[in-house]
Coordinates of C-alpha atoms and ligand atoms in Angstrom, one line a residue:
X4 CA 99.9 23.8 -18.8
X5 CA 102.2 25.2 -21.6
X6 CA 103.5 27.8 -19.2
X7 CA 104.5 25.2 -16.7
X8 CA 106.0 23.1 -19.4
X9 CA 108.1 26.0 -20.6
X10 CA 109.3 26.7 -17.0
X11 CA 110.1 23.0 -16.6
X12 CA 112.1 23.1 -19.9
X13 CA 114.0 26.2 -18.7
X14 CA 114.6 24.5 -15.3
X15 CA 115.9 21.4 -17.1
X16 CA 118.2 23.5 -19.3
X17 CA 119.6 25.3 -16.3
X18 CA 120.0 22.1 -14.4
X19 CA 121.8 20.6 -17.4
X20 CA 124.1 23.6 -17.7
X21 CA 125.0 23.3 -14.0
X22 CA 125.8 19.6 -14.5
X23 CA 128.0 20.4 -17.5
X24 CA 129.9 23.1 -15.5
X25 CA 130.4 20.8 -12.5
X26 CA 131.4 18.0 -14.9
X27 CA 134.0 20.3 -16.5
X28 CA 135.3 21.5 -13.2
X29 CA 135.8 18.0 -11.8
X30 CA 136.9 16.6 -15.2
X31 CA 134.1 13.9 -15.4
X32 CA 131.6 15.4 -17.7
X33 CA 130.0 12.1 -18.7
X34 CA 129.5 10.7 -15.2
X35 CA 128.2 14.0 -14.0
X36 CA 125.6 14.2 -16.8
X37 CA 124.5 10.6 -16.1
X38 CA 124.3 11.3 -12.3
X39 CA 122.3 14.5 -13.1
X40 CA 119.9 12.6 -15.3
X41 CA 119.4 9.8 -12.7
X42 CA 118.7 12.5 -10.0
X43 CA 116.2 14.2 -12.3
X44 CA 114.4 10.9 -13.0
X45 CA 114.2 10.2 -9.3
X46 CA 112.8 13.6 -8.6
X47 CA 110.2 13.0 -11.4
X48 CA 109.3 9.6 -9.8
X49 CA 109.0 11.2 -6.4
X50 CA 106.5 13.8 -7.8
X51 CA 104.5 11.1 -9.4
X52 CA 104.4 9.2 -6.1
X53 CA 103.1 12.3 -4.3
X54 CA 100.4 12.7 -7.0
X55 CA 99.4 9.1 -6.7
X56 CA 99.3 9.2 -2.9
X57 CA 97.3 12.4 -2.9
X58 CA 94.8 10.9 -5.4
X59 CA 94.5 7.8 -3.2
X60 CA 93.7 9.9 -0.1
X61 CA 90.2 11.4 0.2
X62 CA 89.6 14.3 -2.1
X63 CA 88.9 17.0 0.5
X64 CA 92.6 17.4 1.1
X65 CA 94.5 20.3 -0.6
X66 CA 97.0 19.1 -3.2
X67 CA 100.8 18.8 -2.3
X68 CA 102.9 21.9 -2.8
X69 CA 105.0 21.8 -6.0
X70 CA 106.3 24.3 -8.5
X71 CA 106.6 24.2 -12.3
X72 CA 105.0 21.5 -14.4
X73 CA 104.1 19.3 -11.4
X74 CA 102.6 22.3 -9.5
X75 CA 100.4 22.9 -12.5
X76 CA 99.4 19.2 -12.8
X77 CA 98.4 19.1 -9.1
X78 CA 96.4 22.3 -9.5
X79 CA 94.6 21.2 -12.6
X80 CA 93.7 17.8 -11.1
X81 CA 92.5 19.6 -8.0
X82 CA 90.4 21.9 -10.1
X83 CA 88.8 19.0 -12.0
X84 CA 88.0 17.3 -8.7
X85 CA 86.4 20.3 -7.3
X86 CA 84.3 20.8 -10.4
X87 CA 83.2 17.1 -10.3
X88 CA 82.4 17.4 -6.6
X89 CA 80.3 20.5 -7.2
X90 CA 78.4 18.8 -10.1
X91 CA 77.9 15.7 -8.0
X92 CA 76.4 17.8 -5.2
X93 CA 74.2 19.6 -7.7
X94 CA 73.0 16.3 -9.2
X95 CA 72.4 14.8 -5.7
X96 CA 70.3 17.9 -4.8
X97 CA 68.2 17.5 -8.0
X98 CA 67.7 13.8 -7.4
X99 CA 66.7 14.3 -3.8
X100 CA 64.3 17.1 -4.8
X101 CA 62.8 14.8 -7.5
X102 CA 62.5 12.1 -4.9
X103 CA 61.0 14.4 -2.3
X104 CA 58.4 15.7 -4.8
X105 CA 57.5 12.2 -6.1
X106 CA 57.3 11.1 -2.5
X107 CA 54.7 13.8 -1.8
X108 CA 52.6 12.6 -4.8
X109 CA 49.4 10.8 -4.1
X110 CA 49.9 8.8 -7.3
X111 CA 52.3 5.8 -7.3
X112 CA 55.5 6.2 -9.3
X113 CA 57.6 3.2 -10.1
X114 CA 60.9 3.2 -12.0
X115 CA 61.7 -0.1 -13.8
X116 CA 65.0 -1.0 -15.4
X117 CA 65.4 -2.2 -18.9
X118 CA 64.4 -5.7 -18.0
X119 CA 61.2 -4.6 -16.2
X120 CA 62.6 -5.1 -12.7
X121 CA 61.8 -2.7 -9.8
X122 CA 64.4 0.0 -9.5
X123 CA 62.8 2.7 -7.4
X124 CA 59.3 3.5 -6.2
X125 CA 57.6 6.3 -4.1
X126 CA 55.7 5.8 -0.8
X127 CA 52.4 6.0 -2.7
X128 CA 53.3 3.0 -4.9
X129 CA 54.4 1.2 -1.7
X130 CA 51.0 1.9 -0.2
X131 CA 49.0 0.9 -3.3
X132 CA 51.0 -2.2 -4.2
X133 CA 52.6 -3.2 -1.0
X134 CA 56.3 -3.2 -2.2
X135 CA 59.0 -3.8 0.4
X136 CA 62.6 -2.7 0.4
X137 CA 63.7 -6.2 -0.3
X138 CA 61.6 -6.3 -3.5
X139 CA 64.1 -4.1 -5.4
X140 CA 65.5 -5.9 -8.5
X141 CA 62.5 -8.2 -8.7
X142 CA 60.3 -8.3 -11.9
X143 CA 57.2 -6.2 -11.6
X144 CA 55.2 -9.0 -13.1
X145 CA 55.9 -11.0 -9.8
X146 CA 53.7 -8.4 -8.0
X147 CA 51.0 -7.6 -10.6
X148 CA 50.1 -10.9 -12.2
X149 CA 46.7 -9.9 -13.6
X150 CA 46.6 -11.4 -17.2
X151 CA 45.5 -8.0 -18.6
X152 CA 48.5 -6.3 -17.0
X153 CA 50.9 -8.9 -18.3
X154 CA 49.5 -8.4 -21.8
X155 CA 49.6 -4.6 -21.5
X156 CA 53.2 -4.7 -20.1
X157 CA 54.5 -7.0 -22.6
X158 CA 52.5 -5.6 -25.5
X159 CA 54.6 -2.4 -25.5
X160 CA 51.8 -0.1 -26.7
X161 CA 51.3 2.3 -23.8
X162 CA 49.3 4.9 -25.5
X163 CA 46.3 4.3 -23.2
X164 CA 46.2 3.6 -19.5
X165 CA 44.9 0.3 -18.1
X166 CA 42.3 0.0 -15.3
X167 CA 42.5 -3.0 -13.0
X168 CA 41.4 -4.1 -9.6
X169 CA 44.1 -3.6 -7.1
X170 CA 46.2 -6.8 -6.5
X171 CA 46.4 -5.8 -2.8
X172 CA 42.9 -4.4 -1.8
X173 CA 39.9 -6.0 -3.3
X174 CA 37.7 -2.9 -3.2
X175 CA 40.2 -0.7 -4.9
X176 CA 40.5 0.1 -8.6
X177 CA 43.9 1.2 -10.0
X178 CA 44.9 2.8 -13.2
X179 CA 48.3 2.0 -14.6
X180 CA 50.0 4.1 -17.2
X181 CA 53.5 3.2 -18.5
X182 CA 55.9 5.4 -20.4
X183 CA 59.4 4.7 -21.7
X184 CA 62.3 7.0 -20.7
X185 CA 66.1 7.0 -20.9
X186 CA 67.4 3.8 -22.5
X187 CA 64.3 1.6 -22.6
X188 CA 63.7 2.0 -18.9
X189 CA 60.0 2.3 -18.0
X190 CA 58.1 4.6 -15.6
X191 CA 54.8 3.2 -14.2
X192 CA 52.3 5.7 -12.9
X193 CA 49.6 4.2 -10.6
X194 CA 46.5 6.1 -9.8
X195 CA 43.8 5.1 -7.3
X196 CA 40.6 5.6 -9.5
X197 CA 38.3 3.8 -7.1
X198 CA 36.0 6.8 -6.5
X199 CA 35.7 7.5 -10.3
X200 CA 35.1 3.8 -10.9
X201 CA 32.4 3.6 -8.2
X202 CA 30.7 6.7 -9.6
X203 CA 30.8 5.2 -13.1
X204 CA 29.4 1.9 -11.7
X205 CA 26.7 3.9 -9.9
X206 CA 25.8 5.8 -13.0
X207 CA 25.6 2.6 -15.1
X208 CA 23.5 0.8 -12.4
X209 CA 21.2 3.9 -12.0
X210 CA 20.5 4.0 -15.8
X211 CA 20.0 0.3 -16.0
X212 CA 17.6 0.3 -13.0
X213 CA 15.7 3.4 -14.1
X214 CA 15.2 2.1 -17.6
X215 CA 14.1 -1.3 -16.3
X216 CA 11.7 0.2 -13.7
X217 CA 10.1 2.6 -16.2
X218 CA 9.3 -0.2 -18.6
X219 CA 6.3 -1.7 -16.8
X220 CA 4.4 1.6 -15.9
X221 CA 5.0 2.8 -19.5
X222 CA 3.6 -0.4 -21.0
X223 CA 0.5 0.0 -18.8
X224 CA 0.0 3.6 -19.7
X225 CA 0.5 2.9 -23.4
X226 CA -1.9 0.0 -23.2
X227 CA -4.7 2.1 -21.6
X228 CA -4.1 5.0 -24.0
X229 CA -4.4 2.7 -27.0
X230 CA -7.5 1.0 -25.6
X231 CA -9.1 4.5 -25.0
X232 CA -8.1 5.6 -28.4
X233 CA -9.5 2.5 -30.1
X234 CA -12.8 2.6 -28.1
X235 CA -13.4 6.2 -28.9
X236 CA -15.0 6.5 -25.5
X237 CA -13.9 10.1 -25.2
X238 CA -15.4 12.8 -27.3
X239 CA -13.9 14.3 -30.5
X240 CA -12.3 17.1 -28.5
X241 CA -10.0 14.5 -27.0
X242 CA -8.7 13.3 -30.4
X243 CA -5.7 15.7 -30.5
X244 CA -4.6 15.4 -26.9
X245 CA -5.0 11.6 -27.3
X246 CA -2.7 11.6 -30.3
X247 CA -0.2 13.7 -28.5
X248 CA -0.2 11.4 -25.5
X249 CA 0.2 8.3 -27.7
X250 CA 3.1 10.0 -29.5
X251 CA 4.8 11.0 -26.3
X252 CA 4.3 7.5 -24.8
X253 CA 5.8 6.0 -27.9
X254 CA 8.7 8.4 -27.6
X255 CA 9.3 7.5 -24.0
X256 CA 9.1 3.9 -25.0
X257 CA 11.9 4.5 -27.6
X258 CA 14.0 6.3 -25.0
X259 CA 13.7 3.6 -22.5
X260 CA 14.6 1.0 -25.1
X261 CA 17.6 2.9 -26.3
X262 CA 18.7 3.6 -22.7
X263 CA 18.4 -0.1 -21.9
X264 CA 20.4 -1.0 -25.0
X265 CA 23.2 1.5 -24.1
X266 CA 23.4 0.3 -20.5
X267 CA 23.6 -3.4 -21.7
X268 CA 26.4 -2.4 -24.0
X269 CA 28.2 -0.7 -21.0
X270 CA 27.7 -3.5 -18.5
X271 CA 28.2 -6.7 -20.5
X272 CA 31.7 -7.9 -21.1
X273 CA 33.1 -7.5 -24.6
X274 CA 33.6 -10.8 -26.2
X275 CA 30.4 -12.5 -24.9
X276 CA 28.2 -13.9 -27.7
X277 CA 31.0 -13.6 -30.2
X278 CA 30.3 -15.5 -33.4
X279 CA 31.2 -15.5 -37.0
X280 CA 28.6 -13.0 -38.5
X281 CA 27.9 -13.1 -42.2
X282 CA 27.5 -9.5 -43.0
X283 CA 25.8 -9.8 -46.4
X284 CA 22.7 -11.6 -45.2
X285 CA 22.5 -9.4 -42.1
X286 CA 22.5 -6.2 -44.2
X287 CA 19.9 -7.7 -46.6
X288 CA 17.7 -8.4 -43.6
X289 CA 18.1 -4.8 -42.3
X290 CA 17.3 -3.6 -45.9
X291 CA 14.0 -5.6 -45.9
X292 CA 13.0 -4.2 -42.5
X293 CA 13.9 -0.7 -43.7
X294 CA 11.8 -1.1 -46.8
X295 CA 8.8 -1.7 -44.6
X296 CA 9.7 1.3 -42.4
X297 CA 10.2 3.6 -45.5
X298 CA 6.9 2.4 -47.0
X299 CA 5.0 5.7 -46.9
X300 CA 8.0 7.8 -47.9
X301 CA 8.7 5.7 -50.9
X302 CA 12.4 6.0 -50.6
X303 CA 14.7 3.8 -52.8
X304 CA 17.0 1.7 -50.7
X305 CA 19.7 0.0 -52.7
X306 CA 22.2 -2.5 -51.5
X307 CA 25.7 -3.2 -52.9
X308 CA 27.4 -5.9 -50.9
X309 CA 30.6 -7.7 -51.6
X310 CA 29.8 -11.4 -51.1
X311 CA 31.2 -13.7 -48.4
X312 CA 32.4 -11.1 -45.9
X313 CA 32.2 -12.3 -42.3
X314 CA 33.3 -10.7 -39.1
X315 CA 33.8 -12.0 -35.5
X316 CA 31.3 -10.2 -33.3
X317 CA 27.9 -10.1 -31.8
X318 CA 25.2 -10.4 -34.4
X319 CA 22.7 -8.7 -32.2
X320 CA 24.9 -5.7 -31.5
X321 CA 25.9 -5.3 -35.2
X322 CA 22.3 -5.5 -36.2
X323 CA 21.4 -2.8 -33.7
X324 CA 24.3 -0.5 -34.9
X325 CA 23.7 -0.9 -38.7
X326 CA 19.9 -0.6 -38.4
X327 CA 20.3 2.6 -36.3
X328 CA 22.2 4.1 -39.2
X329 CA 19.6 2.9 -41.8
X330 CA 16.7 4.1 -39.7
X331 CA 18.3 7.5 -39.3
X332 CA 18.8 7.7 -43.1
X333 CA 15.1 6.9 -43.6
X334 CA 14.1 9.3 -40.8
X335 CA 16.0 12.3 -42.1
X336 CA 15.8 11.8 -45.8
X337 CA 12.9 13.4 -47.7
X338 CA 10.2 11.3 -49.4
X339 CA 11.4 9.5 -52.6
X340 CA 14.9 10.1 -51.5
X341 CA 17.7 7.7 -52.2
X342 CA 19.5 5.5 -49.6
X343 CA 22.5 3.3 -50.5
X344 CA 23.9 0.6 -48.3
X345 CA 27.4 -0.6 -49.3
X346 CA 29.6 -3.4 -47.8
X347 CA 33.1 -3.9 -49.1
X348 CA 36.6 -5.0 -48.1
X349 CA 39.8 -3.1 -48.8
X350 CA 43.1 -4.5 -47.7
X351 CA 42.7 -5.4 -44.0
X352 CA 39.6 -3.3 -43.5
X353 CA 35.9 -4.2 -43.8
X354 CA 33.6 -1.2 -44.3
X355 CA 29.9 -0.8 -44.2
X356 CA 28.4 2.6 -45.3
X357 CA 24.9 4.1 -45.4
X358 CA 24.6 7.1 -47.8
X359 CA 21.6 9.2 -48.2
X360 CA 20.7 12.3 -50.3
X361 CA 18.9 13.9 -47.4
X362 CA 19.3 17.4 -45.9
X363 CA 22.8 16.7 -44.5
X364 CA 24.3 18.9 -41.8
X365 CA 27.3 21.2 -41.2
X366 CA 30.6 19.5 -40.4
X367 CA 30.9 21.4 -37.1
X368 CA 28.3 18.9 -35.6
X369 CA 30.3 15.8 -36.5
X370 CA 32.4 15.6 -33.3
X371 CA 29.3 15.8 -31.1
X372 CA 27.0 13.6 -33.0
X373 CA 27.8 10.4 -31.1
X374 CA 27.3 12.1 -27.7
X375 CA 24.3 11.0 -25.8
X376 CA 21.2 13.1 -26.4
X377 CA 22.9 15.3 -29.0
X378 CA 20.5 16.3 -31.7
X379 CA 21.0 18.9 -34.4
X380 CA 18.5 21.8 -33.8
X381 CA 16.9 21.2 -37.2
X382 CA 16.2 17.6 -36.3
X383 CA 14.7 18.6 -33.0
X384 CA 12.3 20.9 -34.7
X385 CA 11.5 18.5 -37.6
X386 CA 9.3 16.3 -35.3
X387 CA 11.2 13.2 -36.4
X388 CA 10.9 11.9 -32.8
X389 CA 14.4 10.7 -32.3
X390 CA 16.0 10.1 -28.9
X391 CA 19.5 11.4 -29.6
X392 CA 20.8 8.0 -28.5
X393 CA 21.0 6.2 -31.8
X394 CA 24.6 7.2 -32.8
X395 CA 25.8 6.8 -29.2
X396 CA 24.7 3.1 -29.5
X397 CA 26.4 2.8 -32.9
X398 CA 29.7 4.2 -31.4
X399 CA 29.5 1.9 -28.4
X400 CA 28.9 -1.2 -30.6
X401 CA 31.7 -0.3 -32.9
X402 CA 34.1 0.3 -30.0
X403 CA 33.3 -3.2 -28.7
X404 CA 34.2 -4.5 -32.2
X405 CA 37.5 -2.5 -32.5
X406 CA 35.9 -0.4 -35.2
X407 CA 35.2 3.3 -35.7
X408 CA 32.5 5.4 -37.2
X409 CA 33.4 7.9 -39.9
X410 CA 30.9 10.6 -40.7
X411 CA 30.7 12.8 -43.8
X412 CA 28.0 15.2 -44.7
X413 CA 27.2 18.2 -46.8
X414 CA 24.3 20.5 -46.3
X415 CA 21.7 20.0 -49.0
X416 CA 23.5 17.0 -50.5
X417 CA 23.3 14.2 -48.0
X418 CA 25.3 12.2 -45.5
X419 CA 27.5 9.1 -45.4
X420 CA 28.0 7.1 -42.2
X421 CA 30.8 4.5 -42.5
X422 CA 31.6 1.7 -40.0
X423 CA 35.3 0.8 -40.4
X424 CA 36.4 -2.5 -38.9
X425 CA 40.2 -2.8 -38.8
X426 CA 41.7 -5.6 -36.8
X427 CA 42.8 -8.2 -39.4
X428 CA 42.4 -11.1 -37.1
X429 CA 38.6 -10.5 -36.8
X430 CA 38.2 -10.1 -40.5
X431 CA 37.7 -13.4 -42.0
X432 CA 36.5 -14.4 -45.4
X433 CA 34.1 -17.2 -45.8
X434 CA 36.2 -18.4 -48.7
X435 CA 39.0 -19.3 -46.4
Ligands
ADP12 P1 18.2 10.6 -33.2 O1 17.4 9.7 -32.3 O2 17.9 12.1 -32.9 O3 18.2 10.3 -34.6 P2 21.0 9.9 -33.3 O4 22.0 9.8 -32.2 O5 20.6 8.7 -34.1 O6 19.7 10.5 -32.6 O7 21.4 11.1 -34.3 C1 21.9 12.3 -33.7 C2 21.6 13.4 -34.7 O8 22.4 13.3 -35.9 C3 20.2 13.4 -35.2 O9 19.4 14.1 -34.2 C4 20.3 14.2 -36.5 O10 20.3 15.5 -36.2 C5 21.7 13.8 -37.0 N1 21.6 12.7 -38.0 C6 21.8 11.4 -37.8 N2 21.7 10.7 -39.0 C7 21.4 11.7 -39.9 C8 21.2 11.6 -41.3 N3 21.3 10.5 -42.0 N4 21.0 12.8 -42.0 C9 20.9 13.9 -41.3 N5 21.1 14.1 -40.0 C10 21.4 12.9 -39.3

């Protein structure tokens, strides 16, 4: 540009000199200079007009021919236009590739603008939710009106996906996962999880049916075994096998009971049987039951409960979770061991812990302890007769109460299991 500017200055200088010479020759220096300036100005205006006309025409035309500063201006503008065209083509290619790939996806992809209005969606989303072209710029909540979706969408916490029945096909189950992108725009991913959902339903029904159907034959078997054992109708050589049969029947009974409890927790809706539960009396009741259970082992069971702590929840489920922890402590702690139950409130949390000075376990087991049927090898061999379902039940109950289980243990020193209830709205003091 500077080169062109220099050439333009030189040209102006030469042009001025010619005007001065002509002015001197004809004896009208002033007029000649003014006429020269007017001519130069007109030429400038003409060049500007050419630039303007060229800019107004479509951009695929070459720029007008010009020399000096104007030639350089035309070339530079033309260069910028070509660069912009190239970048636009690149961007269009990227966008169409993204659109092609998202179109090929079997999962639905929906782009929402800042207001939550439909901006773009792929064919899978169209198939799953039945959008039409004319639905563009409509709020997504007009199409998915399920109260749980509305709450999820407006809540703004999209860390977990949301499973819902399809608003279009009754038999379908969809999973929605929202993420923010750009400037508060949202991307909604929609997956058809019907197969997984049906499988999960089948699994739940299967367990519920099996545990229900096993109950009657087991009761009959147990009844006959107990009668046979009491009557001593069989000879002494049957004493040991009889004891083993009774033990195994009892174990199967426990298994069926735990499986039934778990399947009820899985199949009943959260929030049913919700009531204000006074935790102090509930724990005192569990302690009394535990004292009976720990009778032979003569363990000390102490209880330190802050008064007047209540919680919204299901008393039956909380009883089941807490007593599972206490029964475990009794089961795994040696005779004359010590078990401490503690209930307290700190800030917006309510905590209940069961601590024992039993054998404890290595920390590496902690992540798996709440899995179904997981038992530490030493417990399997100790003949404590557990089912491996107790802590799975605790975890499920706590999940249903927006709470979590914290586990701490040290080999040879003992273990602490703490139930931590966090949501402030469910924590309620009886004083209030
Ligand atoms: P189980 O019916 O075997 O007790 P749980 O699910 O209740 O099943 O517990 C899983 C495993 O966790 C137990 O098998 C045991 O190894 C371990 N465990 C649970 N509570 C304690 C405890 N208080 N002390 C030591 N180990 C424990």
